[in-house]
CSV table of C-alpha atoms and ligand atoms in Angstrom, one decimal:
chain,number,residue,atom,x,y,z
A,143,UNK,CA,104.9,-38.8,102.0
A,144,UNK,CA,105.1,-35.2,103.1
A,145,UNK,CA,103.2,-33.7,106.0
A,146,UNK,CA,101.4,-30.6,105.9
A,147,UNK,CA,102.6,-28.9,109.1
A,148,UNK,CA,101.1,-25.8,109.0
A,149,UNK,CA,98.2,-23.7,106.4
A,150,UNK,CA,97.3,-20.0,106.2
A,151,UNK,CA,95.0,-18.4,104.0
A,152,UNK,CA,96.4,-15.1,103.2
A,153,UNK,CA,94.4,-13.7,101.1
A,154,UNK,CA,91.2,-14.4,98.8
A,155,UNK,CA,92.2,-18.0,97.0
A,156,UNK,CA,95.8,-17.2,97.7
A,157,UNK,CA,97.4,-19.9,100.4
A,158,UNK,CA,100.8,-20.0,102.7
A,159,UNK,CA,101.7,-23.9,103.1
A,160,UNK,CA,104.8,-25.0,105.2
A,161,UNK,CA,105.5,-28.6,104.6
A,162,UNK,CA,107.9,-31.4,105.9
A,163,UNK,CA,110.9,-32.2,103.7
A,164,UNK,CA,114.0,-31.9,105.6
A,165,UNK,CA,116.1,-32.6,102.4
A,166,UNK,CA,115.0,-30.0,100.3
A,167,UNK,CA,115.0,-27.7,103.6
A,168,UNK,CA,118.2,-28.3,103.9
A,169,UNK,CA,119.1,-27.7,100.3
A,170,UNK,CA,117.2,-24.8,99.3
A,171,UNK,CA,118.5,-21.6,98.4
A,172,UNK,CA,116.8,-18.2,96.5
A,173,UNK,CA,115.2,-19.0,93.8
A,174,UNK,CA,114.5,-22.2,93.3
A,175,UNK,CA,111.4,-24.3,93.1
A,176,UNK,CA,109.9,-28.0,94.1
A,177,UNK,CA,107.2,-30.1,92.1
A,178,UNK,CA,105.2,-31.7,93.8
A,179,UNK,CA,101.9,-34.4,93.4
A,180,UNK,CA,98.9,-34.2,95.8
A,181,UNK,CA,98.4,-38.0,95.4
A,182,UNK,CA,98.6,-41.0,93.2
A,183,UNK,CA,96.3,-39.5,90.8
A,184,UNK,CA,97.6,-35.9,91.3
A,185,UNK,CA,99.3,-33.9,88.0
A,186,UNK,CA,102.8,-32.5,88.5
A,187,UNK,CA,102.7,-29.0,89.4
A,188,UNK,CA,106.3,-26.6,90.0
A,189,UNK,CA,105.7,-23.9,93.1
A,190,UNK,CA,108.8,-22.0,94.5
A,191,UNK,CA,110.4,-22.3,97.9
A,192,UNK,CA,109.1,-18.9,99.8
A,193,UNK,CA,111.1,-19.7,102.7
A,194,UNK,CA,113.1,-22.8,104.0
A,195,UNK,CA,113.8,-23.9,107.7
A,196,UNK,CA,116.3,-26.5,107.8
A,197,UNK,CA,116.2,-26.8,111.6
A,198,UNK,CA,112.5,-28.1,111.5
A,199,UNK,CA,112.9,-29.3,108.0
A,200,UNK,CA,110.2,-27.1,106.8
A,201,UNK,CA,109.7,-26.1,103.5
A,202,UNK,CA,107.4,-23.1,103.0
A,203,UNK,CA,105.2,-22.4,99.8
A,204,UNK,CA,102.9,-20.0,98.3
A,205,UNK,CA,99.9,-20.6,96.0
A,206,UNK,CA,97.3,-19.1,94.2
A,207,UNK,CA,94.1,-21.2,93.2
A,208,UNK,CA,94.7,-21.4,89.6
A,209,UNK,CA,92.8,-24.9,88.4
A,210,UNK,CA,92.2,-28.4,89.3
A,211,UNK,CA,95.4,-28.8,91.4
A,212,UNK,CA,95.4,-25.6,93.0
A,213,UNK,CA,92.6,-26.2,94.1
A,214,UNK,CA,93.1,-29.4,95.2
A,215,UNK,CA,96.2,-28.8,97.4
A,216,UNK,CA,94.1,-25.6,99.0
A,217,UNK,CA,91.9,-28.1,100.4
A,218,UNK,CA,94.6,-29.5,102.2
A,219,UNK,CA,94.6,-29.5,106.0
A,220,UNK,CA,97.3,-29.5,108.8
A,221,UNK,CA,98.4,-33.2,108.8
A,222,UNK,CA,97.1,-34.2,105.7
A,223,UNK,CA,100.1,-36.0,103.3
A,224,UNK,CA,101.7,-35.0,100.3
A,225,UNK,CA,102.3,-38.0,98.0
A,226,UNK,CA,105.8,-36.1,95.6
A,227,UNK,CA,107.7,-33.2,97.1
A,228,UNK,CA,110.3,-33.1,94.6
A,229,UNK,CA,113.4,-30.6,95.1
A,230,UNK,CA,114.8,-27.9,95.2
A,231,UNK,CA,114.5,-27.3,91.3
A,232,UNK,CA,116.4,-25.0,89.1
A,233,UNK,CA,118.8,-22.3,89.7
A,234,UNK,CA,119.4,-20.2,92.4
A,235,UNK,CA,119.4,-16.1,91.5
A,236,UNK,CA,122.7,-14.8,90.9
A,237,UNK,CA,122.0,-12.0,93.7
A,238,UNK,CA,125.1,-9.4,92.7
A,239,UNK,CA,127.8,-8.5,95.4
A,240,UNK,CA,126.8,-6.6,98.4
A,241,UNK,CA,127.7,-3.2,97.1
A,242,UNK,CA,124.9,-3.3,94.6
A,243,UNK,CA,121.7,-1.5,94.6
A,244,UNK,CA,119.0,-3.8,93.7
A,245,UNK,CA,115.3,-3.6,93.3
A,246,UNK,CA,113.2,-6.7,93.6
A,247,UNK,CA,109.4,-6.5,92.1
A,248,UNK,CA,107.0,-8.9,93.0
A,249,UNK,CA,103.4,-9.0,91.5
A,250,UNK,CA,100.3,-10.8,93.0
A,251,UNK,CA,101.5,-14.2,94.4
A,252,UNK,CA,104.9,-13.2,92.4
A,253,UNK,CA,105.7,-11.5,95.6
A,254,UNK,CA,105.8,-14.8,97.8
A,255,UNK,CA,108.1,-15.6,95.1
A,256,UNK,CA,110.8,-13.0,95.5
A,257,UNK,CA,110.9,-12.9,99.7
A,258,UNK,CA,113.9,-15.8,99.4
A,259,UNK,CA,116.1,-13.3,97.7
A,260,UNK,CA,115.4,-9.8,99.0
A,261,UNK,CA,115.6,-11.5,102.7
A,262,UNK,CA,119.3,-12.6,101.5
A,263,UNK,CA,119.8,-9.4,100.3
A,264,UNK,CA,118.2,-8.1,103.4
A,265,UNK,CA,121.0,-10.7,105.3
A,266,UNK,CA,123.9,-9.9,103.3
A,267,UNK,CA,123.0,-5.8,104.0
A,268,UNK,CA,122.8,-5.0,100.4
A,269,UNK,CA,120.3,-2.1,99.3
A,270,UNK,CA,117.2,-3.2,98.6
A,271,UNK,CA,114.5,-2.2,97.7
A,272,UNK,CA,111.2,-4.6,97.3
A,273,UNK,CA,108.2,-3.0,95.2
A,274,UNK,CA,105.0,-5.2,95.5
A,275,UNK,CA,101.4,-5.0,94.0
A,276,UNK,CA,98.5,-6.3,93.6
A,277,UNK,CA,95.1,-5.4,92.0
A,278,UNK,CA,93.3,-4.2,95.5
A,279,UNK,CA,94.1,-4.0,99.1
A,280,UNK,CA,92.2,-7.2,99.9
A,281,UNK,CA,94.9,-9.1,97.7
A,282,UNK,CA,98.3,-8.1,98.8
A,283,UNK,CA,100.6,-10.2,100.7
A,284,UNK,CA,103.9,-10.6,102.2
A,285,UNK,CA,103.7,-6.7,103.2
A,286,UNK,CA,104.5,-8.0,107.0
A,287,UNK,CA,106.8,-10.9,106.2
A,288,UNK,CA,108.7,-8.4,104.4
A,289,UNK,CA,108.8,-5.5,107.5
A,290,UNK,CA,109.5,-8.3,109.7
A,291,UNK,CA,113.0,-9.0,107.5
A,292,UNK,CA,113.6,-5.2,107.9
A,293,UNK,CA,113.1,-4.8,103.9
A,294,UNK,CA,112.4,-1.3,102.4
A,295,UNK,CA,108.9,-1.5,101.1
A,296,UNK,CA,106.9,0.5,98.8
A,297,UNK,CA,103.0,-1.1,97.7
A,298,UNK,CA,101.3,-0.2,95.1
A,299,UNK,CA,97.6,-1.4,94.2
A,300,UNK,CA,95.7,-0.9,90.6
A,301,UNK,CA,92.9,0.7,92.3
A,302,UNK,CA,94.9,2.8,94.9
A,303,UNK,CA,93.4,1.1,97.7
A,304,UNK,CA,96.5,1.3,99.6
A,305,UNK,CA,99.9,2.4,99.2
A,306,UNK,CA,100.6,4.6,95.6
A,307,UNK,CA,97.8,4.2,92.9
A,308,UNK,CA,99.4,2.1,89.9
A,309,UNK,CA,101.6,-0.8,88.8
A,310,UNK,CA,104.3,-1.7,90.0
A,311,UNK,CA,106.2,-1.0,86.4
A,312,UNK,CA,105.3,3.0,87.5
A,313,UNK,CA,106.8,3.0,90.9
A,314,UNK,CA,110.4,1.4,89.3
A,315,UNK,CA,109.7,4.2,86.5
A,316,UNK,CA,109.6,7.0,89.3
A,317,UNK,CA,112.9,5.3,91.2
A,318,UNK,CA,114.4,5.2,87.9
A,319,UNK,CA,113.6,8.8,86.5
A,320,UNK,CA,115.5,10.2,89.9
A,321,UNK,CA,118.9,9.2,88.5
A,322,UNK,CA,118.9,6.6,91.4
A,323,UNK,CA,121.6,4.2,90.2
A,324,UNK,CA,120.2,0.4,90.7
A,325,UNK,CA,122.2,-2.5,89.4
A,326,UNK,CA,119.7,-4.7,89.3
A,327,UNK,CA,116.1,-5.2,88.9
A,328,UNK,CA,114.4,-8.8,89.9
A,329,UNK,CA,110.7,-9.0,88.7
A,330,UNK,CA,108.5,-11.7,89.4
A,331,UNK,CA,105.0,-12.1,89.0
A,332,UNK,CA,102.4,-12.0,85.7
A,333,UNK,CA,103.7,-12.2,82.2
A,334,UNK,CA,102.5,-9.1,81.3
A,335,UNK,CA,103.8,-7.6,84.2
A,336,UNK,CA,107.2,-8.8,83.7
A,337,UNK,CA,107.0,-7.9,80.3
A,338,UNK,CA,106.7,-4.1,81.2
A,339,UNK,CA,109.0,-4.5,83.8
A,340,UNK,CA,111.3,-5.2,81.2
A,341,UNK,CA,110.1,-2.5,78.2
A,342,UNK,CA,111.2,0.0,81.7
A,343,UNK,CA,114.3,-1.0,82.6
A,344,UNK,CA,115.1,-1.4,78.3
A,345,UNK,CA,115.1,2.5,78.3
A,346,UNK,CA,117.9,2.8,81.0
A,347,UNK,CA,120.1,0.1,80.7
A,348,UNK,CA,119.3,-1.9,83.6
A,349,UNK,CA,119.9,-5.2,84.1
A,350,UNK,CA,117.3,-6.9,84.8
A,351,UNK,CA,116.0,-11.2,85.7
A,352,UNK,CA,112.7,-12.2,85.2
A,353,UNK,CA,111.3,-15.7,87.1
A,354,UNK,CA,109.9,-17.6,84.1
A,355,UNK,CA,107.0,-19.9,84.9
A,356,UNK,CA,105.7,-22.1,81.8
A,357,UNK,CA,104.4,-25.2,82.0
A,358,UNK,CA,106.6,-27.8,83.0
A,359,UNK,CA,105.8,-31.8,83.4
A,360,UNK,CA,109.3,-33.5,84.6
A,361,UNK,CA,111.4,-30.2,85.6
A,362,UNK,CA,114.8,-32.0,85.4
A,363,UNK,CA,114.8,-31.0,81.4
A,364,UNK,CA,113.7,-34.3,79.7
A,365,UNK,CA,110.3,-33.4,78.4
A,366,UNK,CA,110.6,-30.1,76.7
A,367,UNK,CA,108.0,-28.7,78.5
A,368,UNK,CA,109.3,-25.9,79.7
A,369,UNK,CA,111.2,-24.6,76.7
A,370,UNK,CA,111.4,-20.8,76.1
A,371,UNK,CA,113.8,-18.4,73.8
A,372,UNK,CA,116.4,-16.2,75.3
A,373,UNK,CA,118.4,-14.3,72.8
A,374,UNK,CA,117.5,-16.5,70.1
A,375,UNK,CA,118.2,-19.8,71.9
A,376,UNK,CA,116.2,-22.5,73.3
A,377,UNK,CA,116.5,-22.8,76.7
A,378,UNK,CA,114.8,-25.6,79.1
A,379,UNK,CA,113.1,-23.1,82.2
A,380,UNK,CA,113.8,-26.3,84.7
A,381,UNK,CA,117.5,-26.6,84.4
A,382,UNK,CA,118.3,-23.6,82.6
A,383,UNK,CA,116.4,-21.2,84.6
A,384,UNK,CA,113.9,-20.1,86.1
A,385,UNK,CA,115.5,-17.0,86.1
A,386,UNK,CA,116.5,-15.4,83.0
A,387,UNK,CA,117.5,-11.5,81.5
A,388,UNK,CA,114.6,-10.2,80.9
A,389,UNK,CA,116.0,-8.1,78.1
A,390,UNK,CA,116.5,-11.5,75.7
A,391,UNK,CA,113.2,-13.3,76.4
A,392,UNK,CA,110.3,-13.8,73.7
A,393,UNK,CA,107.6,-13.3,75.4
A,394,UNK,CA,105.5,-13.1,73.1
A,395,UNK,CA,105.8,-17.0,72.5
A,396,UNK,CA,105.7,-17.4,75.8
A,397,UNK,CA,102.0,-15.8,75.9
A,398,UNK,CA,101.2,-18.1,73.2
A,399,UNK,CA,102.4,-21.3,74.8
A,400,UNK,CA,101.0,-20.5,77.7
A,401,UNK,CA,97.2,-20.8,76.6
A,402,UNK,CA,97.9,-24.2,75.0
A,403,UNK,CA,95.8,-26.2,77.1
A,404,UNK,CA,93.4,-23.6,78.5
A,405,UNK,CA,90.7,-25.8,77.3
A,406,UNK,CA,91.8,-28.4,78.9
A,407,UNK,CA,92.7,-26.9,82.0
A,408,UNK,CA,89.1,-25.1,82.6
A,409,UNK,CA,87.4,-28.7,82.2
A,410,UNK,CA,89.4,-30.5,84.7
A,411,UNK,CA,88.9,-27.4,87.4
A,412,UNK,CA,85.0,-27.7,86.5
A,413,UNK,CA,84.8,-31.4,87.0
A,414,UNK,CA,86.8,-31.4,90.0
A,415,UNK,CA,84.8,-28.2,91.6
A,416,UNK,CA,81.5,-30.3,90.6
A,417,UNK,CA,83.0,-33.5,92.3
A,418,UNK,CA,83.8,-31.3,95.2
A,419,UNK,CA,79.9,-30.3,95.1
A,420,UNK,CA,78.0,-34.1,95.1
B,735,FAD,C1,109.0,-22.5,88.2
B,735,FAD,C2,107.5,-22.2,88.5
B,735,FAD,C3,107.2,-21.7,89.8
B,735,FAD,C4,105.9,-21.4,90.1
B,735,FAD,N1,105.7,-20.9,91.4
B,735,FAD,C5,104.4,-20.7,91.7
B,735,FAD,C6,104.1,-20.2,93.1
B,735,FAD,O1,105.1,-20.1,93.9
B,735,FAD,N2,102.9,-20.0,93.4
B,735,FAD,C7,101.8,-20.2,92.5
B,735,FAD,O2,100.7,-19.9,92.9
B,735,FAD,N3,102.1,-20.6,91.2
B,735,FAD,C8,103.3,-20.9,90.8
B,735,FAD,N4,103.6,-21.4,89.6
B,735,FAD,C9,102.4,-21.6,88.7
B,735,FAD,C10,101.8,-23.0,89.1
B,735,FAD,O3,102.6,-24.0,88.9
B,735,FAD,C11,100.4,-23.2,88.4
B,735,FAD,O4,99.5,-22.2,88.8
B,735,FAD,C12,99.8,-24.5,88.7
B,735,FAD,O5,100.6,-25.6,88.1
B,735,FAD,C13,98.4,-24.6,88.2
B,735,FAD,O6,97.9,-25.9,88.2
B,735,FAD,P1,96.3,-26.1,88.3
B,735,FAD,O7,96.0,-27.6,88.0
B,735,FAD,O8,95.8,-25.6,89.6
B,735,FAD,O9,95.7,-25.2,87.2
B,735,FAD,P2,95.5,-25.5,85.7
B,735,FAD,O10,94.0,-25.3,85.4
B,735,FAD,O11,96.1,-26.8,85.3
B,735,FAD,O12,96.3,-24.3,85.0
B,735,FAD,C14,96.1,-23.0,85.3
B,735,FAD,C15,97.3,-22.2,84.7
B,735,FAD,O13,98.4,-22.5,85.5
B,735,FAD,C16,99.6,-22.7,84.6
B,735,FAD,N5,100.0,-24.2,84.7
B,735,FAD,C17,99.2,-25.3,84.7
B,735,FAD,N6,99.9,-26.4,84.8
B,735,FAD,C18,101.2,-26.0,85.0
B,735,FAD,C19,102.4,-26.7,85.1
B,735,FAD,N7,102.5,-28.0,85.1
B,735,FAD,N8,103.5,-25.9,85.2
B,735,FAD,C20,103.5,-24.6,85.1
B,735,FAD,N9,102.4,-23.9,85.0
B,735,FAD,C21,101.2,-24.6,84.9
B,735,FAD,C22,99.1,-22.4,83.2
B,735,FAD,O14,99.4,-21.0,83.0
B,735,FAD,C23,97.6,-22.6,83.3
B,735,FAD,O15,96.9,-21.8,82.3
B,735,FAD,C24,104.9,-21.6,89.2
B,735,FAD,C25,105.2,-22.1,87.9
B,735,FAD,C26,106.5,-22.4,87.6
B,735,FAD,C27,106.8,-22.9,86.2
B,736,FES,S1,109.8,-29.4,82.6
B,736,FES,FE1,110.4,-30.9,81.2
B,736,FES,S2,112.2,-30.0,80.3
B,736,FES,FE2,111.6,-28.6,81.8
């Protein structure tokens, strides 16, 4: 069992959870992601690893109440146990050599998701730069996790509640049309905001990784779950990712896989919301 050591709310149905698993503390590096199971009953759901702390043996996640489980583990308290904490899962980002100039997006809770690497970055004293967005003020996050790294920032919000007006696809497009040299671009966050990400950095030749997140059921590449095209190949997100070059992945199936069980999903979330209500 894991214990739930500490629970913010950081926004509207968005939740910072730092947990007790000294093994996958220990372990963790950029990047990668755990599974884990509320309960006996619990489905399997993949989160990343926002931070680690391997002196208390602390893992830290971020979440977003998406369905049933979501939903389940924001109902969580301090001191409440975790029955699966699986991890850490996948590969670690392949953050270039100090030199480099790199540019890491993050997009709604896709920006929990990319503090692991700029704060190496931030460690190693590369230049980086971290763009993050969401759709109004109200939802951003990570804007003083980030300052307190010492990360350069820039926000953006769609309604141009704060920071520059716009997605985060436009500020890159700004850095970009400057000349600026950047070696690498990390995006993660929304399909479809990955996906322009990528149609950007296409035009100048940028390399660029994108944080895939399909649906996965055993994340240790048995199942099959998780499998997505890059460059024409079949590759298992689990073991094989989660990061991939953006430039060689078919989104478009990706879309398409991704709404196989909405059905499925919005029945579950409504019968555990009504449970939740009697
Ligand atoms: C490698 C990886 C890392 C992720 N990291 C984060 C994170 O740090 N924070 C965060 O908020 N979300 C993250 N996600 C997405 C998160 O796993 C889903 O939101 C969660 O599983 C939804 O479960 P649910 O029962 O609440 O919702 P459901 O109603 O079951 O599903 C809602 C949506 O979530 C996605 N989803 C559902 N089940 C899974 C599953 N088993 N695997 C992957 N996606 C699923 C689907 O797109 C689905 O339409 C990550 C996904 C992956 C693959
Ligand atoms: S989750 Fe089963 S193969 Fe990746």
């Amino acid at each position: 069992m894991f214990e739930v050591k500490y629970k913010e709310q950081l926004a509207s149905g968005i939740f910072q959870m730092a947990i007790s698993a000294p093994r996958v503390a220990k372990k963790a590096l950029p990047g990668q992601f755990i599974i884990l199971k509320i309960d006996e009953y619990g489905e399997r759901i993949p989160l990343t690893i926002k931070d680690n702390d391997p002196g208390e043996g602390t893992v830290t996640i971020v979440f977003q109440v998406a369905g049933k489980s979501t939903l389940q583990l924001s109902l969580l308290k301090t001191g409440d146990m975790i029955e699966d904490f699986v991890g850490p899962l996948g590969n670690q980002t392949e953050l270039p050599d100090s030199k480099s100039r790199v540019v890491c997006i993050g997009g709604g809770v896709g920006t929990a998701c990319m503090y692991s690497q700029v704060k190496e970055l931030v460690r190693r004293n590369s230049a980086v730069t971290a763009i993050i967005g969401a759709r109004t003020k109200n939802l951003l996050i990570m804007e003083d996790d980030l300052k307190e790294i010492g990360a350069e920032l820039i926000i953006c919000t769609d309604d141009g509640s704060y920071g520059l007006k716009g997605f985060v696809s436009n500020a890159l497009e700004n850095m970009l049309q400057t000349g600026e040299k950047i070696d690498l671009v990390l995006a993660i966050g929304p399909l479809l905001m990955m996906k322009s990400i990528a149609d950007v950095t296409q035009g100048y030749g940028v390399h660029t990784l994108v944080s895939l997140n399909p649906i996965m059921v055993d994340g240790t590449g048995m199942c099959g779950g998780c499998r997505v095209t890059v460059g024409g190949v079949t590759k298992f997100t689990c073991v094989d990712g989660p990061e991939f070059d953006a430039h060689l992945v078919d989104f478009d199936e990706l879309f398409m896989r991704q709404r196989y069980y909405l059905d499925e999903e919005k029945l579950a979330k409504e019968k555990h919301s009504c449970k939740l209500n009697t």
